[in-house]
Amino acid sequence: MANSKYEYVKSFEQSDALLPHTWIVIRVDGRGFTRFAQVHGFQKPNDEQALHLMNECATAVLEDIPDICFGYGVSDEYRSAAAAVAMSFVLRKNSTLFQRRASKLVSIVVSLFSATYVMKWGRYFPGTEMQYAPSFDGRAVCYPSDTILRDYLSWRQVDCHVNNQYNTCYWSLVHSGCSPAEAQNVIKGTLADFKNELLHTRFGINYNDLPAIFRKGSLVFKRKDENIVKVENGVPIKRQKTMVVVSHEDLIKDSFWKENPSILGSAN
Amino acid sequence: MANSKYEYVKSFEQSDALLPHTWIVIRVDGRGFTRFAQVHGFQKPNDEQALHLMNECATAVLEDIPDICFGYGVSDEYRSAAAAVAMSFVLRKNSTLFQRRASKLVSIVVSLFSATYVMKWGRYFPGTEMQYAPSFDGRAVCYPSDTILRDYLSWRQVDCHVNNQYNTCYWSLVHSGCSPAEAQNVIKGTLADFKNELLHTRFGINYNDLPAIFRKGSLVFKRKDENIVKVENGVPIKRQKTMVVVSHEDLIKDSFWKENPSILGSAN
Amino acid sequence: MANSKYEYVKSFEQSDALLPHTWIVIRVDGRGFTRFAQVHGFQKPNDEQALHLMNECATAVLEDIPDICFGYGVSDEYRSAAAAVAMSFVLRKNSTLFQRRASKLVSIVVSLFSATYVMKWGRYFPGTEMQYAPSFDGRAVCYPSDTILRDYLSWRQVDCHVNNQYNTCYWSLVHSGCSPAEAQNVIKGTLADFKNELLHTRFGINYNDLPAIFRKGSLVFKRKDENIVKVENGVPIKRQKTMVVVSHEDLIKDSFWKENPSILGSAN
Amino acid sequence: MANSKYEYVKSFEQSDALLPHTWIVIRVDGRGFTRFAQVHGFQKPNDEQALHLMNECATAVLEDIPDICFGYGVSDEYRSAAAAVAMSFVLRKNSTLFQRRASKLVSIVVSLFSATYVMKWGRYFPGTEMQYAPSFDGRAVCYPSDTILRDYLSWRQVDCHVNNQYNTCYWSLVHSGCSPAEAQNVIKGTLADFKNELLHTRFGINYNDLPAIFRKGSLVFKRKDENIVKVENGVPIKRQKTMVVVSHEDLIKDSFWKENPSILGSAN
């Protein structure tokens, strides 16, 4: 067959299978989102609609790929040079999906995320036409133990808090008339207490009263719920159903993981 | 700072930089496109609108990422168990984009392709609502010489021809009343001449008269053109402009590459 | 400087750093040792001197590279097509030696092993001149948890037992006059009980009385011992010293690891 | 079978196959050779016997592994913090030896080199007992074209010259009574001309008269020679034989490669 003389080109494909029995985190980041946020008029420091859209995309990923058991996302805007979307997806430790090939896993997650972002745009930004296609990049990292995986997620949530506190101060100052440089000067190098105090005294904002979605980011995971599917002769018939849910809790403390043992556990 | 105890998780990221001075081909394939084509009523064996949409996505990739110098795409539907979209993008040999990190390169190309596919859907399928977000997977392969890169592309174009000839026979038979099994039996293991003869005598199809986009696939690349930008005192003022063009030529013979030396050359 | 135009060649070196916080096993195997054993008159099925030489090499590796905490070796001769030396070295989970670069780690262990093999040859084979330089190959594998590491080592020890039982039968038959083919026919596909019975009734060998070094392989590890370094005024002065020891115990059961907690533990 | 429950550990081995159709250079460096050279009384700045031993080891590698077509070695002692042995082996571009697995290739070359070093020690250092086993490390790097491979080798030979010139000055100064710090001060940052002048006027050394093995390093490769194998009725019977030869030529200019086309060519 004529093609056989070219068949040898197949041999150039190299394996990128990731180490078995490790947690794989697929990290998706907005590419050039500072401009995208600008062009589409996202609110500063946090655009709640953009966050809900991000979570809708994450939900689509969890619904499509059963081996992905958890997602954690933030509006990763730091000092105005920002990704604005940063989502981490966790693939089960024992998953053998696509033979754990890094490029397959990363590309499919990023593809689903990107396509859903465009498809659902109108639901969250009705009346705002998308000016150009957004894009995201991805990468995969292995974490060999539950402890290290949780440390990774904790690191992300601490980061979310630190960035959000900074940005809330920064944009409050800018919205109140400071120049960007002045705003930066006020908060540069200050501690958390100072920032909370600044928000309170100058802007009447109690940081802890801000929406949890800003302060804690978004946790996306599956939960088994009992639903009443019909009522027969007055008796409700229930069925267990697994649903993807979004919450904005603390994931650093043990309590979240104890209440949801199936996420990292072998159950589910 | 509270985050420092988690900083160590950064050390788990491993390098996936691809070998310098080699051509990188980023291959994008439709994932589960047999179903997607079915649900959205794609024509068999080739849906011309779907091919134009694919080429629009490829054009977006070339416009966005200057270091990608060439794309080649086909409707990769073989024996009805098909990808329906298979696009190869060539990154310049000397590119250092994203430090040649495989996951970065693959994910950004796949992301742009996916987002554009959804965004431009309505232009090619007006009146057909997208039922669900399509997804694509990607991977990157290095080819160390111009010859091997061209052999890879030739392999793809031979494949396009072989698949298209088979599929044209298969769907002509099925559209004329054969069952899928009967159609397969007629053509299984037959040579090119037999298939051409079958198309000619039974269906009045001269294979070589079929649209080149089906037989040759789509080449996407940049071409410098002179454009008249304005006319001053009756003298047309021209300016050179680089544009992404789509063609359906033979890329196996030398002639295409000789006529377009800037694609693989250092020029452009 | 004249060299600067060539400096770019440095960029081709690619990272091969292994995943942090995983156990790295560096496996060393004799290359073409069937012939080496033949030429140098090794005894069949096990040459005790060759095993002692292997253990001396392993000891040299553990003494030279502090981060290697364990070695396990066998005479890996299976059905006469054999490696004759197969040693697994365990690098501490948290080691950052040579930034965990695979080729560095593997090459240094193999180099030390090879050089010591030649250097100490005369001690174990006095009067037998080495006919040609032996060689070994190596590779590194990551195991993400203590359990999996222990499963790897258990796998090796079960293998040692299975091979040794087979080989003892095979060579007893051959030494008693069977042809290799006849010997293979007698034992092919038989169970452990059959082989033990064969050894007992036909050759008067009680398998469990064979030297443990043959049945269990060799464990090489560090142990802290108290030594009397001098006696002052009749009072013995002791000092703790870490020594590399070789034993031939069961490593599948928990007991070995409980008695030697420092091997996999953070101590030592 | 009892072992089957552990069989899963095999799945942790990851592919490290190197890109096909690229030159693979396996670089072997002495580890801690400053001390080894000191303990065994190597001459400064170059010990000719040590270089001949290095070349004997390289010859053994080329004789054992047919796919290795070239070796280049230097005494890599730079500013007294030195490797003292640095050998680069070139594996043919089209070799599929060990499926081009990096760790296999590197470990076998390093192993052969190390074992031969110990075995042949007595031939080059008669009367000097080896005090401890030397060790070497290795790594493999792919070069995608002939030009880049030659640039790599040229880089090494320029380096050899630069180091040797520096070291000849340094040790001439030290041998004539300078302290190490004084010697360094004299030559630090000076150009080649200054160093040549220094050697000439102060020590009567014409740099270009120094042995080529010091100035050019050692090239190790195969050459086909015609040998007279016997004389029959007064007629000499010749046979072509491939032999490993060592030379100390310039490899930067084209001439060496033109005179020896089979090294990088498909011939041989």
Short mmCIF file of C-alpha atoms in Angstrom, two decimals, chain A:
data_model
loop_
_atom_site.label_atom_id
_atom_site.label_comp_id
_atom_site.label_asym_id
_atom_site.label_seq_id
_atom_site.Cartn_x
_atom_site.Cartn_y
_atom_site.Cartn_z
CA MET A 1 0.00 0.00 0.00
CA ALA A 2 1.26 3.44 -0.95
CA ASN A 3 1.14 4.67 2.61
CA SER A 4 3.51 2.07 3.99
CA LYS A 5 6.63 4.02 3.07
CA TYR A 6 5.47 6.77 5.40
CA GLU A 7 4.33 4.52 8.23
CA TYR A 8 7.66 4.95 10.00
CA VAL A 9 6.63 8.45 11.09
CA LYS A 10 4.44 6.83 13.74
CA SER A 11 7.56 5.82 15.65
CA PHE A 12 8.23 9.41 16.68
CA GLU A 13 5.38 9.56 19.13
CA GLN A 14 6.82 9.36 22.65
CA SER A 15 5.14 8.14 25.79
CA ASP A 16 3.97 10.75 28.28
CA ALA A 17 2.16 8.41 30.65
CA LEU A 18 2.11 9.75 34.20
CA LEU A 19 3.21 7.69 37.21
CA PRO A 20 0.50 5.23 38.34
CA HIS A 21 -1.12 5.47 41.79
CA THR A 22 -0.53 9.19 42.12
CA TRP A 23 -3.10 11.97 42.16
CA ILE A 24 -3.06 13.87 38.89
CA VAL A 25 -4.00 17.53 39.08
CA ILE A 26 -4.91 19.12 35.77
CA ARG A 27 -4.55 22.84 36.09
CA VAL A 28 -6.43 25.10 33.67
CA ASP A 29 -5.54 28.79 33.49
CA GLY A 30 -7.02 31.60 31.47
CA ARG A 31 -4.60 32.84 28.82
CA GLY A 32 -4.42 36.57 28.43
CA PHE A 33 -7.53 37.01 30.55
CA THR A 34 -6.66 40.49 31.72
CA ARG A 35 -7.52 41.69 28.24
CA PHE A 36 -10.50 39.35 27.92
CA ALA A 37 -11.89 40.65 31.23
CA GLN A 38 -11.34 44.24 30.13
CA VAL A 39 -12.95 43.85 26.72
CA HIS A 40 -16.01 42.16 28.20
CA GLY A 41 -16.38 44.50 31.13
CA PHE A 42 -15.78 42.10 34.02
CA GLN A 43 -16.27 43.69 37.42
CA LYS A 44 -13.27 44.31 39.64
CA PRO A 45 -11.93 42.73 41.74
CA ASN A 46 -14.34 39.82 41.27
CA ASP A 47 -16.95 39.30 38.63
CA GLU A 48 -19.49 36.97 40.14
CA GLN A 49 -21.02 36.04 36.78
CA ALA A 50 -17.61 35.10 35.39
CA LEU A 51 -17.08 32.89 38.42
CA HIS A 52 -20.42 31.17 37.93
CA LEU A 53 -19.55 30.58 34.28
CA MET A 54 -16.20 29.08 35.33
CA ASN A 55 -18.03 26.79 37.73
CA GLU A 56 -20.48 25.76 35.03
CA CYS A 57 -17.52 24.74 32.86
CA ALA A 58 -15.97 22.82 35.74
CA THR A 59 -19.29 21.06 36.33
CA ALA A 60 -19.34 20.03 32.66
CA VAL A 61 -15.86 18.54 33.06
CA LEU A 62 -16.86 16.54 36.15
CA GLU A 63 -20.02 15.31 34.47
CA ASP A 64 -18.19 14.24 31.34
CA ILE A 65 -15.14 12.58 32.91
CA PRO A 66 -16.14 10.32 35.79
CA ASP A 67 -12.55 9.81 36.96
CA ILE A 68 -12.24 13.48 37.81
CA CYS A 69 -13.43 13.64 41.39
CA PHE A 70 -12.80 17.24 42.39
CA GLY A 71 -12.33 20.72 41.05
CA TYR A 72 -11.16 23.87 42.76
CA GLY A 73 -11.32 27.24 41.09
CA VAL A 74 -10.54 30.85 41.79
CA SER A 75 -10.54 34.15 40.05
CA ASP A 76 -6.80 34.33 39.91
CA GLU A 77 -6.39 38.05 39.47
CA TYR A 78 -3.34 39.28 41.26
CA ARG A 79 -2.16 42.85 41.12
CA SER A 80 -4.09 43.38 37.92
CA ALA A 81 -1.74 41.11 35.91
CA ALA A 82 -4.06 38.24 36.05
CA ALA A 83 -5.30 34.93 34.80
CA ALA A 84 -8.82 35.59 36.08
CA VAL A 85 -9.59 31.87 35.74
CA ALA A 86 -7.57 29.19 37.46
CA MET A 87 -9.16 25.81 37.94
CA SER A 88 -7.54 22.66 39.30
CA PHE A 89 -9.08 19.29 38.50
CA VAL A 90 -8.17 16.18 40.46
CA LEU A 91 -8.06 12.81 38.71
CA ARG A 92 -8.49 9.77 40.93
CA LYS A 93 -5.25 8.19 42.11
CA ASN A 94 -6.08 4.83 40.55
CA SER A 95 -7.48 6.13 37.29
CA THR A 96 -6.12 4.55 34.13
CA LEU A 97 -8.03 6.91 31.84
CA PHE A 98 -6.23 7.26 28.49
CA GLN A 99 -3.40 5.23 30.04
CA ARG A 100 -2.73 8.35 32.10
CA ARG A 101 -1.19 10.07 29.08
CA ALA A 102 -0.54 13.67 30.07
CA SER A 103 -1.34 15.35 26.76
CA LYS A 104 -4.57 13.40 26.27
CA LEU A 105 -5.80 14.21 29.77
CA VAL A 106 -4.82 17.86 29.70
CA SER A 107 -6.12 18.52 26.20
CA ILE A 108 -9.52 16.93 26.75
CA VAL A 109 -10.12 18.82 29.98
CA VAL A 110 -9.01 22.11 28.45
CA SER A 111 -11.08 21.44 25.33
CA LEU A 112 -14.27 20.70 27.28
CA PHE A 113 -13.68 23.70 29.49
CA SER A 114 -13.10 26.04 26.53
CA ALA A 115 -16.02 24.81 24.44
CA THR A 116 -18.39 25.02 27.39
CA TYR A 117 -17.16 28.52 28.23
CA VAL A 118 -18.25 29.78 24.82
CA MET A 119 -21.43 27.71 24.72
CA LYS A 120 -22.72 28.91 28.11
CA TRP A 121 -21.47 32.48 27.80
CA GLY A 122 -24.90 33.85 26.89
CA ARG A 123 -26.45 32.40 30.04
CA TYR A 124 -24.14 34.45 32.31
CA PHE A 125 -23.52 37.46 30.12
CA PRO A 126 -26.82 37.98 28.30
CA GLY A 127 -26.60 40.97 26.03
CA THR A 128 -22.80 40.98 25.98
CA GLU A 129 -21.54 39.61 22.71
CA MET A 130 -18.32 37.60 22.95
CA GLN A 131 -15.75 39.62 21.04
CA TYR A 132 -13.25 36.84 20.42
CA ALA A 133 -12.67 33.27 21.47
CA PRO A 134 -11.06 32.97 24.91
CA SER A 135 -8.32 30.43 25.41
CA PHE A 136 -6.90 28.48 28.30
CA ASP A 137 -3.73 26.56 28.90
CA GLY A 138 -3.29 23.44 30.93
CA ARG A 139 -0.76 21.17 32.50
CA ALA A 140 -0.74 18.02 34.62
CA VAL A 141 1.14 17.43 37.84
CA CYS A 142 1.36 14.23 39.91
CA TYR A 143 1.07 14.26 43.70
CA PRO A 144 2.12 10.99 45.29
CA SER A 145 0.04 11.05 48.51
CA ASP A 146 -3.27 12.27 49.90
CA THR A 147 -1.42 14.62 52.23
CA ILE A 148 0.49 16.26 49.42
CA LEU A 149 -2.63 16.57 47.28
CA ARG A 150 -4.43 18.29 50.16
CA ASP A 151 -1.41 20.55 50.67
CA TYR A 152 -1.63 21.52 47.01
CA LEU A 153 -5.33 22.37 47.35
CA SER A 154 -4.71 24.22 50.61
CA TRP A 155 -1.99 26.20 48.90
CA ARG A 156 -4.49 27.25 46.25
CA GLN A 157 -7.09 28.27 48.82
CA VAL A 158 -4.64 30.29 50.88
CA ASP A 159 -3.60 31.96 47.65
CA CYS A 160 -7.21 32.73 46.83
CA HIS A 161 -7.64 34.43 50.20
CA VAL A 162 -4.41 36.42 49.98
CA ASN A 163 -5.12 37.61 46.45
CA ASN A 164 -8.72 38.46 47.21
CA GLN A 165 -7.85 40.48 50.28
CA TYR A 166 -5.22 42.39 48.36
CA ASN A 167 -7.49 42.98 45.39
CA THR A 168 -10.43 44.08 47.51
CA CYS A 169 -8.24 46.73 49.10
CA TYR A 170 -6.68 47.72 45.81
CA TRP A 171 -9.94 48.17 43.90
CA SER A 172 -11.69 49.86 46.82
CA LEU A 173 -8.91 52.44 46.80
CA VAL A 174 -9.00 52.82 43.02
CA HIS A 175 -12.80 53.06 42.93
CA SER A 176 -12.57 55.77 45.60
CA GLY A 177 -10.23 57.89 43.50
CA CYS A 178 -6.69 56.63 44.08
CA SER A 179 -4.43 56.13 41.11
CA PRO A 180 -3.21 52.56 40.65
CA ALA A 181 0.25 53.59 41.86
CA GLU A 182 -1.17 55.27 44.97
CA ALA A 183 -3.33 52.24 45.71
CA GLN A 184 -0.35 49.95 45.44
CA ASN A 185 1.72 52.15 47.70
CA VAL A 186 -0.88 52.05 50.44
CA ILE A 187 -1.06 48.26 50.62
CA LYS A 188 2.31 47.07 49.44
CA GLY A 189 3.91 44.81 52.03
CA THR A 190 1.17 45.26 54.61
CA LEU A 191 -0.11 42.45 56.79
CA ALA A 192 -3.59 40.90 56.75
CA ASP A 193 -4.67 42.84 59.86
CA PHE A 194 -3.79 46.14 58.26
CA LYS A 195 -5.78 45.31 55.16
CA ASN A 196 -8.84 44.23 57.17
CA GLU A 197 -8.61 47.42 59.20
CA LEU A 198 -8.27 49.53 56.04
CA LEU A 199 -11.35 47.93 54.51
CA HIS A 200 -13.31 48.41 57.73
CA THR A 201 -12.41 51.98 58.64
CA ARG A 202 -12.13 53.49 55.22
CA PHE A 203 -14.77 51.61 53.24
CA GLY A 204 -17.02 50.10 55.89
CA ILE A 205 -16.33 46.65 54.57
CA ASN A 206 -16.16 43.73 56.98
CA TYR A 207 -13.93 41.35 55.01
CA ASN A 208 -15.56 38.26 56.46
CA ASP A 209 -18.96 39.41 55.25
CA LEU A 210 -17.85 39.34 51.62
CA PRO A 211 -19.33 36.50 49.56
CA ALA A 212 -17.64 33.16 50.30
CA ILE A 213 -17.20 32.56 46.57
CA PHE A 214 -14.67 35.45 46.58
CA ARG A 215 -12.94 34.54 49.83
CA LYS A 216 -12.89 30.76 49.59
CA GLY A 217 -13.03 30.05 45.86
CA SER A 218 -15.22 27.27 44.45
CA LEU A 219 -15.19 23.58 45.29
CA VAL A 220 -16.79 21.38 42.64
CA PHE A 221 -17.47 17.75 43.45
CA LYS A 222 -19.98 14.92 43.31
CA ARG A 223 -22.45 14.24 46.05
CA LYS A 224 -24.91 11.38 46.36
CA ASP A 225 -28.35 12.71 47.16
CA GLU A 226 -31.64 11.01 47.76
CA ASN A 227 -34.33 12.36 45.51
CA ILE A 228 -38.02 11.69 45.56
CA VAL A 229 -38.63 10.50 42.01
CA LYS A 230 -42.35 9.84 42.32
CA VAL A 231 -45.08 9.21 44.84
CA GLU A 232 -46.94 5.90 44.65
CA ASN A 233 -50.09 5.55 46.72
CA GLY A 234 -48.94 8.37 48.91
CA VAL A 235 -45.55 6.73 49.47
CA PRO A 236 -42.60 8.75 48.19
CA ILE A 237 -40.21 6.67 46.08
CA LYS A 238 -36.67 7.84 46.52
CA ARG A 239 -33.66 7.14 44.39
CA GLN A 240 -30.01 7.87 45.07
CA LYS A 241 -28.50 10.13 42.50
CA THR A 242 -25.01 11.46 42.11
CA MET A 243 -24.92 15.16 41.40
CA VAL A 244 -22.17 17.65 40.82
CA VAL A 245 -22.36 20.39 43.42
CA VAL A 246 -20.51 23.64 43.92
CA SER A 247 -19.65 25.04 47.34
CA HIS A 248 -17.43 27.70 48.85
CA GLU A 249 -16.13 26.10 52.02
CA ASP A 250 -12.85 25.82 53.81
CA LEU A 251 -10.93 22.86 52.37
CA ILE A 252 -7.82 23.34 54.48
CA LYS A 253 -9.30 21.92 57.68
CA ASP A 254 -10.05 18.22 57.99
CA SER A 255 -13.77 18.72 58.40
CA PHE A 256 -14.60 19.11 54.71
CA TRP A 257 -12.80 15.87 53.81
CA LYS A 258 -14.38 14.01 56.72
CA GLU A 259 -17.84 15.09 55.66
CA ASN A 260 -17.13 14.06 52.06
CA PRO A 261 -15.07 10.90 52.41
CA SER A 262 -15.93 9.64 48.94
CA ILE A 263 -13.97 12.38 47.16
CA LEU A 264 -10.52 11.05 47.97
CA GLY A 265 -11.71 7.68 49.21
CA SER A 266 -12.27 4.52 47.29
CA ALA A 267 -16.01 4.86 47.74
CA ASN A 268 -18.23 6.43 45.07
#
